[in-house]
PDB file of C-alpha atoms in Angstrom:
ATOM      1  CA  CYS A   1      85.635 -94.489 -31.109  1.00 43.00           C
ATOM      2  CA  SER A   2      84.513 -92.005 -28.578  1.00 43.00           C
ATOM      3  CA  LEU A   3      83.623 -88.382 -29.221  1.00 44.00           C
ATOM      4  CA  LYS A   4      84.596 -85.728 -26.746  1.00 45.00           C
ATOM      5  CA  VAL A   5      82.465 -82.677 -26.496  1.00 44.00           C
ATOM      6  CA  SER A   6      84.196 -79.710 -25.023  1.00 47.00           C
ATOM      7  CA  THR A   7      81.951 -77.108 -23.302  1.00 49.00           C
ATOM      8  CA  PRO A   8      83.144 -73.646 -22.586  1.00 50.00           C
ATOM      9  CA  PRO A   9      83.458 -72.610 -19.028  1.00 50.00           C
ATOM     10  CA  PRO A  10      80.459 -70.922 -17.419  1.00 47.00           C
ATOM     11  CA  GLU A  11      82.152 -67.549 -17.401  1.00 47.00           C
ATOM     12  CA  SER A  12      82.362 -67.593 -21.176  1.00 45.00           C
ATOM     13  CA  GLN A  13      78.587 -68.260 -21.751  1.00 43.00           C
ATOM     14  CA  PRO A  14      76.548 -65.200 -22.781  1.00 44.00           C
ATOM     15  CA  ALA A  15      74.283 -63.772 -20.067  1.00 43.00           C
ATOM     16  CA  ALA A  16      70.516 -64.226 -20.598  1.00 42.00           C
ATOM     17  CA  VAL A  17      68.751 -60.987 -21.486  1.00 44.00           C
ATOM     18  CA  MET A  18      65.189 -60.482 -20.016  1.00 43.00           C
ATOM     19  CA  THR A  19      62.920 -58.527 -22.315  1.00 47.00           C
ATOM     20  CA  LEU A  20      59.954 -56.477 -20.865  1.00 44.00           C
ATOM     21  CA  PRO A  21      56.692 -56.041 -22.784  1.00 49.00           C
ATOM     22  CA  ALA A  22      56.066 -52.646 -24.329  1.00 51.00           C
ATOM     23  CA  PRO A  23      54.056 -50.315 -22.024  1.00 47.00           C
ATOM     24  CA  THR A  24      50.386 -50.116 -22.953  1.00 47.00           C
ATOM     25  CA  GLU A  25      48.725 -46.703 -23.459  1.00 46.00           C
ATOM     26  CA  LEU A  26      46.520 -45.672 -20.529  1.00 41.00           C
ATOM     27  CA  LYS A  27      43.016 -44.566 -21.538  1.00 47.00           C
ATOM     28  CA  ALA A  28      40.635 -42.408 -19.474  1.00 42.00           C
ATOM     29  CA  PRO A  29      37.403 -44.123 -18.418  1.00 46.00           C
ATOM     30  CA  PRO A  30      34.276 -43.071 -20.302  1.00 51.00           C
ATOM     31  CA  ALA A  31      32.501 -39.998 -18.989  1.00 45.00           C
ATOM     32  CA  MET A  32      29.672 -40.758 -16.612  1.00 47.00           C
ATOM     33  CA  PRO A  33      26.243 -39.327 -17.529  1.00 46.00           C
ATOM     34  CA  PHE A  34      25.133 -36.228 -15.635  1.00 43.00           C
ATOM     35  CA  GLY A  35      22.225 -38.058 -14.053  1.00 43.00           C
ATOM     36  CA  ALA A  36      24.529 -40.780 -12.735  1.00 43.00           C
ATOM     37  CA  GLN A  37      26.896 -38.162 -11.294  1.00 43.00           C
ATOM     38  CA  VAL A  38      24.222 -36.256  -9.277  1.00 42.00           C
ATOM     39  CA  GLY A  39      22.053 -39.308  -8.651  1.00 44.00           C
ATOM     40  CA  LEU A  40      18.892 -38.020 -10.290  1.00 44.00           C
ATOM     41  CA  GLY A  41      18.074 -41.329 -11.931  1.00 44.00           C
ATOM     42  CA  PHE A  42      18.371 -40.464 -15.641  1.00 43.00           C
ATOM     43  CA  GLY A  43      21.838 -42.018 -15.971  1.00 45.00           C
ATOM     44  CA  VAL A  44      23.317 -45.371 -15.245  1.00 42.00           C
ATOM     45  CA  GLY A  45      24.916 -45.975 -11.896  1.00 45.00           C
ATOM     46  CA  GLY A  46      23.321 -43.154  -9.835  1.00 47.00           C
ATOM     47  CA  GLY A  47      25.223 -41.467  -7.023  1.00 48.00           C
ATOM     48  CA  LEU A  48      24.690 -39.154  -4.078  1.00 48.00           C
ATOM     49  CA  LYS A  49      22.133 -36.425  -4.618  1.00 52.00           C
ATOM     50  CA  SER A  50      23.401 -32.876  -4.687  1.00 71.00           C
ATOM     51  CA  THR A  51      22.621 -30.470  -1.872  1.00 84.00           C
ATOM     52  CA  ALA A  52      20.562 -28.231  -4.156  1.00 81.00           C
ATOM     53  CA  THR A  53      18.406 -31.170  -5.226  1.00 85.00           C
ATOM     54  CA  GLN A  54      17.842 -32.237  -1.641  1.00 86.00           C
ATOM     55  CA  GLU A  55      16.838 -28.718  -0.676  1.00 86.00           C
ATOM     56  CA  ALA A  56      14.438 -28.502  -3.619  1.00 86.00           C
ATOM     57  CA  LEU A  57      12.836 -31.828  -2.712  1.00 88.00           C
ATOM     58  CA  MET A  58      12.562 -30.811   0.945  1.00 89.00           C
ATOM     59  CA  GLU A  59      10.993 -27.477  -0.008  1.00 88.00           C
ATOM     60  CA  ALA A  60       8.492 -29.202  -2.306  1.00 88.00           C
ATOM     61  CA  GLN A  61       7.589 -31.678   0.452  1.00 89.00           C
ATOM     62  CA  LEU A  62       7.094 -28.891   3.004  1.00 90.00           C
ATOM     63  CA  LYS A  63       4.952 -26.934   0.538  1.00 89.00           C
ATOM     64  CA  ARG A  64       2.823 -30.020  -0.125  1.00 89.00           C
ATOM     65  CA  GLU A  65       2.304 -30.651   3.597  1.00 90.00           C
ATOM     66  CA  GLU A  66       1.434 -27.002   4.149  1.00 91.00           C
ATOM     67  CA  GLU A  67      -1.174 -27.080   1.374  1.00 90.00           C
ATOM     68  CA  ILE A  68      -2.656 -30.285   2.825  1.00 91.00           C
ATOM     69  CA  SER A  69      -2.954 -28.615   6.234  1.00 92.00           C
ATOM     70  CA  ARG A  70      -5.042 -25.865   4.592  1.00 92.00           C
ATOM     71  CA  THR A  71      -7.259 -28.250   2.572  1.00 93.00           C
ATOM     72  CA  ILE A  72     -10.451 -30.005   3.697  1.00 93.00           C
ATOM     73  CA  TYR A  73     -12.875 -32.547   2.249  1.00 91.00           C
ATOM     74  CA  VAL A  74     -16.553 -31.593   1.929  1.00 92.00           C
ATOM     75  CA  GLY A  75     -19.072 -34.318   1.133  1.00 91.00           C
ATOM     76  CA  ASN A  76     -22.829 -34.915   0.835  1.00 88.00           C
ATOM     77  CA  LEU A  77     -23.251 -31.950  -1.507  1.00 89.00           C
ATOM     78  CA  ARG A  78     -26.102 -31.533  -3.899  1.00 88.00           C
ATOM     79  CA  PRO A  79     -25.067 -31.810  -7.560  1.00 87.00           C
ATOM     80  CA  GLU A  80     -26.568 -28.357  -8.196  1.00 89.00           C
ATOM     81  CA  VAL A  81     -24.179 -26.656  -5.763  1.00 89.00           C
ATOM     82  CA  THR A  82     -21.446 -24.884  -7.711  1.00 88.00           C
ATOM     83  CA  GLU A  83     -17.869 -24.260  -6.662  1.00 88.00           C
ATOM     84  CA  ASP A  84     -18.528 -20.545  -6.250  1.00 88.00           C
ATOM     85  CA  GLN A  85     -21.541 -21.182  -4.017  1.00 89.00           C
ATOM     86  CA  LEU A  86     -19.523 -23.533  -1.805  1.00 90.00           C
ATOM     87  CA  ALA A  87     -16.650 -21.036  -1.648  1.00 89.00           C
ATOM     88  CA  ASP A  88     -19.017 -18.212  -0.634  1.00 89.00           C
ATOM     89  CA  PHE A  89     -20.683 -20.418   1.992  1.00 91.00           C
ATOM     90  CA  LEU A  90     -17.366 -21.353   3.620  1.00 91.00           C
ATOM     91  CA  ALA A  91     -15.801 -17.906   3.272  1.00 89.00           C
ATOM     92  CA  LYS A  92     -18.604 -16.275   5.269  1.00 89.00           C
ATOM     93  CA  SER A  93     -18.069 -18.599   8.255  1.00 87.00           C
ATOM     94  CA  CYS A  94     -14.366 -19.460   8.146  1.00 90.00           C
ATOM     95  CA  GLY A  95     -12.239 -17.159   6.023  1.00 89.00           C
ATOM     96  CA  GLU A  96     -10.821 -16.572   2.567  1.00 89.00           C
ATOM     97  CA  VAL A  97     -10.990 -19.541   0.179  1.00 90.00           C
ATOM     98  CA  VAL A  98      -8.117 -20.019  -2.264  1.00 88.00           C
ATOM     99  CA  CYS A  99      -9.376 -22.885  -4.408  1.00 88.00           C
ATOM    100  CA  VAL A 100     -12.397 -25.210  -4.724  1.00 89.00           C
ATOM    101  CA  LYS A 101     -12.439 -28.366  -6.839  1.00 88.00           C
ATOM    102  CA  HIS A 102     -15.572 -30.500  -7.333  1.00 87.00           C
ATOM    103  CA  SER A 103     -15.502 -34.173  -8.125  1.00 84.00           C
ATOM    104  CA  SER A 104     -16.060 -34.890 -11.803  1.00 79.00           C
ATOM    105  CA  ASN A 105     -18.781 -37.493 -11.099  1.00 79.00           C
ATOM    106  CA  THR A 106     -21.666 -37.851  -8.661  1.00 78.00           C
ATOM    107  CA  VAL A 107     -22.510 -40.842  -6.489  1.00 78.00           C
ATOM    108  CA  GLY A 108     -25.984 -42.340  -6.261  1.00 74.00           C
ATOM    109  CA  GLU A 109     -29.106 -41.989  -8.336  1.00 77.00           C
ATOM    110  CA  GLY A 110     -32.083 -39.651  -8.452  1.00 71.00           C
ATOM    111  CA  ASP A 111     -32.553 -37.349  -5.480  1.00 72.00           C
ATOM    112  CA  ALA A 112     -29.940 -39.312  -3.540  1.00 74.00           C
ATOM    113  CA  ARG A 113     -27.127 -38.220  -5.827  1.00 83.00           C
ATOM    114  CA  VAL A 114     -24.304 -36.540  -3.939  1.00 85.00           C
ATOM    115  CA  ARG A 115     -21.091 -34.794  -4.865  1.00 86.00           C
ATOM    116  CA  TYR A 116     -17.915 -34.241  -2.890  1.00 87.00           C
ATOM    117  CA  SER A 117     -15.387 -31.457  -3.140  1.00 89.00           C
ATOM    118  CA  PHE A 118     -12.002 -30.305  -1.874  1.00 92.00           C
ATOM    119  CA  VAL A 119     -11.515 -26.788  -0.545  1.00 92.00           C
ATOM    120  CA  GLU A 120      -8.208 -25.013   0.072  1.00 92.00           C
ATOM    121  CA  PHE A 121      -8.193 -22.049   2.452  1.00 92.00           C
ATOM    122  CA  LYS A 122      -5.664 -19.256   2.698  1.00 90.00           C
ATOM    123  CA  THR A 123      -4.762 -19.988   6.338  1.00 91.00           C
ATOM    124  CA  GLN A 124      -4.645 -23.058   8.541  1.00 91.00           C
ATOM    125  CA  ILE A 125      -6.870 -21.297  11.088  1.00 92.00           C
ATOM    126  CA  ALA A 126      -9.643 -20.969   8.499  1.00 91.00           C
ATOM    127  CA  ALA A 127      -9.319 -24.687   7.625  1.00 92.00           C
ATOM    128  CA  ALA A 128      -9.478 -25.640  11.317  1.00 91.00           C
ATOM    129  CA  THR A 129     -12.589 -23.472  11.717  1.00 92.00           C
ATOM    130  CA  ALA A 130     -14.213 -25.177   8.733  1.00 91.00           C
ATOM    131  CA  MET A 131     -13.737 -28.558  10.409  1.00 91.00           C
ATOM    132  CA  GLY A 132     -16.461 -27.553  12.855  1.00 90.00           C
ATOM    133  CA  LEU A 133     -19.080 -27.046  10.128  1.00 89.00           C
ATOM    134  CA  GLY A 134     -19.991 -30.713   9.868  1.00 88.00           C
ATOM    135  CA  GLY A 135     -23.784 -31.006   9.718  1.00 89.00           C
ATOM    136  CA  ALA A 136     -24.329 -27.436   8.541  1.00 90.00           C
ATOM    137  CA  LEU A 137     -27.079 -27.100   5.949  1.00 90.00           C
ATOM    138  CA  LEU A 138     -26.138 -26.105   2.429  1.00 89.00           C
ATOM    139  CA  ALA A 139     -28.973 -26.095  -0.124  1.00 85.00           C
ATOM    140  CA  GLY A 140     -31.124 -28.019   2.331  1.00 87.00           C
ATOM    141  CA  ARG A 141     -28.625 -30.866   2.901  1.00 89.00           C
ATOM    142  CA  PRO A 142     -26.171 -31.345   5.829  1.00 91.00           C
ATOM    143  CA  ILE A 143     -22.583 -31.382   4.662  1.00 90.00           C
ATOM    144  CA  LYS A 144     -19.801 -33.678   5.807  1.00 91.00           C
ATOM    145  CA  VAL A 145     -16.372 -32.216   6.561  1.00 93.00           C
ATOM    146  CA  GLY A 146     -13.066 -34.031   6.958  1.00 92.00           C
ATOM    147  CA  LYS A 147      -9.337 -33.627   6.523  1.00 91.00           C
ATOM    148  CA  ALA A 148      -7.855 -33.938   3.054  1.00 90.00           C
ATOM    149  CA  LEU A 149      -5.038 -36.412   2.435  1.00 89.00           C
ATOM    150  CA  ASN A 150      -3.725 -34.778  -0.725  1.00 88.00           C
ATOM    151  CA  PRO A 151      -3.442 -31.205  -1.997  1.00 88.00           C
ATOM    152  CA  ILE A 152      -5.638 -29.884  -4.769  1.00 86.00           C
ATOM    153  CA  ILE A 153      -4.155 -30.231  -8.243  1.00 83.00           C
ATOM    154  CA  LYS A 154      -4.728 -26.869  -9.858  1.00 75.00           C
ATOM    155  CA  ASN A 155      -6.074 -27.291 -13.360  1.00 68.00           C
ATOM    156  CA  ALA A 156      -6.506 -24.721 -16.099  1.00 60.00           C
ATOM    157  CA  LYS A 157     -10.078 -23.943 -15.035  1.00 59.00           C
ATOM    158  CA  THR A 158      -9.059 -23.255 -11.462  1.00 59.00           C
ATOM    159  CA  MET A 159      -6.131 -21.120 -12.503  1.00 57.00           C
ATOM    160  CA  ALA A 160      -8.351 -19.235 -14.959  1.00 53.00           C
ATOM    161  CA  ARG A 161     -10.843 -18.501 -12.174  1.00 57.00           C
ATOM    162  CA  LYS A 162      -8.050 -17.317  -9.930  1.00 58.00           C
ATOM    163  CA  SER A 163      -6.625 -15.138 -12.686  1.00 56.00           C
ATOM    164  CA  THR A 164     -10.107 -13.669 -13.268  1.00 58.00           C
ATOM    165  CA  GLU A 165     -10.414 -12.846  -9.584  1.00 59.00           C
ATOM    166  CA  ALA A 166      -6.940 -11.334  -9.611  1.00 57.00           C
ATOM    167  CA  LYS A 167      -7.903  -9.213 -12.622  1.00 62.00           C
ATOM    168  CA  LYS A 168     -11.028  -8.029 -10.824  1.00 65.00           C
ATOM    169  CA  LEU A 169      -8.997  -7.128  -7.767  1.00 63.00           C
ATOM    170  CA  SER A 170      -6.440  -5.311  -9.895  1.00 66.00           C
ATOM    171  CA  GLN A 171      -9.222  -3.433 -11.696  1.00 71.00           C
ATOM    172  CA  GLU A 172     -10.804  -2.491  -8.380  1.00 71.00           C
ATOM    173  CA  SER A 173      -7.439  -1.369  -7.072  1.00 73.00           C
ATOM    174  CA  ASP A 174      -6.897   0.697 -10.233  1.00 74.00           C
ATOM    175  CA  ILE A 175     -10.316   2.289  -9.789  1.00 80.00           C
ATOM    176  CA  MET A 176      -9.541   3.079  -6.155  1.00 81.00           C
ATOM    177  CA  LYS A 177      -6.188   4.559  -7.167  1.00 79.00           C
ATOM    178  CA  ARG A 178      -7.938   6.783  -9.715  1.00 80.00           C
ATOM    179  CA  VAL A 179     -10.562   7.814  -7.163  1.00 83.00           C
ATOM    180  CA  LEU A 180      -7.884   8.651  -4.609  1.00 82.00           C
ATOM    181  CA  MET A 181      -5.887  10.530  -7.236  1.00 82.00           C
ATOM    182  CA  HIS A 182      -8.911  12.623  -8.254  1.00 78.00           C
ATOM    183  CA  ALA A 183      -9.793  13.181  -4.599  1.00 81.00           C
ATOM    184  CA  ALA A 184      -6.265  14.419  -3.971  1.00 81.00           C
ATOM    185  CA  ARG A 185      -6.517  16.771  -6.950  1.00 80.00           C
ATOM    186  CA  ILE A 186      -9.873  18.080  -5.745  1.00 82.00           C
ATOM    187  CA  GLY A 187      -8.412  18.522  -2.275  1.00 76.00           C
ATOM    188  CA  LYS A 188      -5.507  20.497  -3.711  1.00 76.00           C
ATOM    189  CA  LYS A 189      -7.894  22.709  -5.676  1.00 74.00           C
ATOM    190  CA  VAL A 190     -10.037  23.253  -2.597  1.00 75.00           C
ATOM    191  CA  ASP A 191      -6.960  24.132  -0.585  1.00 73.00           C
ATOM    192  CA  LYS A 192      -5.852  26.572  -3.272  1.00 72.00           C
ATOM    193  CA  SER A 193      -9.294  28.168  -3.399  1.00 72.00           C
ATOM    194  CA  GLU A 194      -9.388  28.404   0.388  1.00 71.00           C
ATOM    195  CA  LYS A 195      -5.946  29.966   0.427  1.00 74.00           C
ATOM    196  CA  LYS A 196      -7.047  32.386  -2.266  1.00 73.00           C
ATOM    197  CA  ASP A 197     -10.166  33.243  -0.272  1.00 73.00           C
ATOM    198  CA  ASP A 198      -8.005  33.778   2.804  1.00 73.00           C
ATOM    199  CA  ARG A 199      -5.720  36.076   0.842  1.00 74.00           C
ATOM    200  CA  ASP A 200      -8.733  37.957  -0.492  1.00 73.00           C
ATOM    201  CA  ASP A 201     -10.107  38.270   3.031  1.00 74.00           C
ATOM    202  CA  ASP A 202      -6.748  39.546   4.228  1.00 74.00           C
ATOM    203  CA  ARG A 203      -6.695  42.066   1.404  1.00 74.00           C
ATOM    204  CA  ARG A 204     -10.222  43.158   2.215  1.00 74.00           C
ATOM    205  CA  ARG A 205      -9.304  43.488   5.851  1.00 74.00           C
ATOM    206  CA  ASP A 206      -6.195  45.428   4.908  1.00 72.00           C
ATOM    207  CA  ARG A 207      -8.225  47.708   2.656  1.00 73.00           C
ATOM    208  CA  SER A 208     -10.907  48.148   5.260  1.00 72.00           C
ATOM    209  CA  GLY A 209      -8.242  48.760   7.879  1.00 72.00           C
ATOM    210  CA  SER A 210      -6.565  51.349   5.712  1.00 74.00           C
ATOM    211  CA  ARG A 211      -9.934  53.033   5.074  1.00 76.00           C
ATOM    212  CA  SER A 212     -10.720  53.065   8.758  1.00 77.00           C
ATOM    213  CA  ARG A 213      -7.260  54.452   9.510  1.00 79.00           C
ATOM    214  CA  ARG A 214      -7.784  57.176   6.922  1.00 80.00           C
ATOM    215  CA  ARG A 215     -11.161  57.961   8.381  1.00 81.00           C
ATOM    216  CA  ARG A 216      -9.713  58.138  11.865  1.00 82.00           C
ATOM    217  CA  ARG A 217      -6.897  60.333  10.612  1.00 83.00           C
ATOM    218  CA  ARG A 218      -9.342  62.620   8.896  1.00 83.00           C
ATOM    219  CA  ARG A 219     -11.516  62.699  11.972  1.00 84.00           C
ATOM    220  CA  ASP A 220      -8.507  63.465  14.127  1.00 83.00           C
ATOM    221  CA  ASP A 221      -7.408  66.158  11.716  1.00 84.00           C
ATOM    222  CA  SER A 222     -10.872  67.693  11.707  1.00 83.00           C
ATOM    223  CA  GLU A 223     -11.041  67.561  15.484  1.00 84.00           C
ATOM    224  CA  GLU A 224      -7.637  69.182  15.700  1.00 84.00           C
ATOM    225  CA  ARG A 225      -8.720  71.917  13.307  1.00 85.00           C
ATOM    226  CA  ASP A 226     -11.863  72.439  15.373  1.00 86.00           C
ATOM    227  CA  ARG A 227      -9.793  72.723  18.536  1.00 86.00           C
ATOM    228  CA  ASP A 228      -7.460  75.187  16.872  1.00 86.00           C
ATOM    229  CA  ARG A 229     -10.414  77.233  15.664  1.00 87.00           C
ATOM    230  CA  ARG A 230     -11.999  77.206  19.090  1.00 88.00           C
ATOM    231  CA  ASP A 231      -8.709  78.219  20.653  1.00 88.00           C
ATOM    232  CA  ARG A 232      -8.342  81.084  18.191  1.00 88.00           C
ATOM    233  CA  ASP A 233     -11.919  82.206  18.799  1.00 88.00           C
ATOM    234  CA  ARG A 234     -11.382  82.077  22.552  1.00 88.00           C
ATOM    235  CA  ASP A 235      -8.161  84.045  22.275  1.00 89.00           C
ATOM    236  CA  ARG A 236      -9.880  86.603  20.054  1.00 88.00           C
ATOM    237  CA  ASP A 237     -12.763  86.956  22.526  1.00 89.00           C
ATOM    238  CA  ARG A 238     -10.325  87.452  25.391  1.00 88.00           C
ATOM    239  CA  GLU A 239      -8.444  90.060  23.462  1.00 89.00           C
ATOM    240  CA  ARG A 240     -11.676  91.878  22.697  1.00 88.00           C
ATOM    241  CA  ARG A 241     -12.742  91.829  26.351  1.00 89.00           C
ATOM    242  CA  ARG A 242      -9.355  93.206  27.402  1.00 88.00           C
ATOM    243  CA  ARG A 243      -9.650  96.012  24.916  1.00 87.00           C
ATOM    244  CA  ARG A 244     -13.123  96.881  26.108  1.00 87.00           C
ATOM    245  CA  SER A 245     -12.062  96.856  29.703  1.00 88.00           C
ATOM    246  CA  ARG A 246      -9.116  99.154  28.888  1.00 87.00           C
ATOM    247  CA  SER A 247     -11.314 101.554  26.994  1.00 86.00           C
ATOM    248  CA  ARG A 248     -13.767 101.692  29.937  1.00 86.00           C
ATOM    249  CA  GLU A 249     -10.938 102.427  32.343  1.00 87.00           C
ATOM    250  CA  ARG A 250      -9.667 105.260  30.120  1.00 86.00           C
ATOM    251  CA  ARG A 251     -13.101 106.807  29.931  1.00 85.00           C
ATOM    252  CA  ARG A 252     -13.510 106.549  33.692  1.00 86.00           C
ATOM    253  CA  ARG A 253     -10.178 108.235  34.283  1.00 86.00           C
ATOM    254  CA  ARG A 254     -11.057 111.079  31.975  1.00 85.00           C
ATOM    255  CA  SER A 255     -14.315 111.643  33.623  1.00 76.00           C
TER     256      SER A 255
END
């Protein structure tokens, strides 16, 4: 026997349903370290450096180059020469010295031992002037002078010496301020005394002037009284002469 399988028409078959996977939750990436964001090197990844960092690095580089331009190398020094002696020697010929740093060790043996040093001046002009001191004698030995390739690293000793000098300068300035203040006070007192003397002189002159005016007034009054007395005496004498003349005329007429 044969089996017949009846299939429904295509329109009656159920439509296939396509299912989509459930949406996954989006997560934010992990925060990047601060160093990686600004590119300073203490994070992973590194990026572009910030403008402030670039300006700071540029300023530090310019400062370093400026300090190098004011720094020289001095060699062939005797081990007995101190930093202060070298600073005084160069300051007299070139200009103000900011910092002096000796080498920690000497080279050579016996009398041939030498020491080198680095000197930083306040201005580039002073450093350029010091470049012409090669061969100058310091403690009986000619010195060698050259350009420095690195700036002086200021240690605690150098900074302490600078702070001591600053304290001395501040003390001297304080002393000068006190001297000027006392001088101003003395000047004010002198001015007051002079003004007082001038007032006293004016008073004396006024008193002497008033005395002289009184004397002149008295003298004038006395002279006026004398004139009045003389005038009265003259008038009296005239009157007497008239009377006498009249009496003589009467007698003559009678006779």
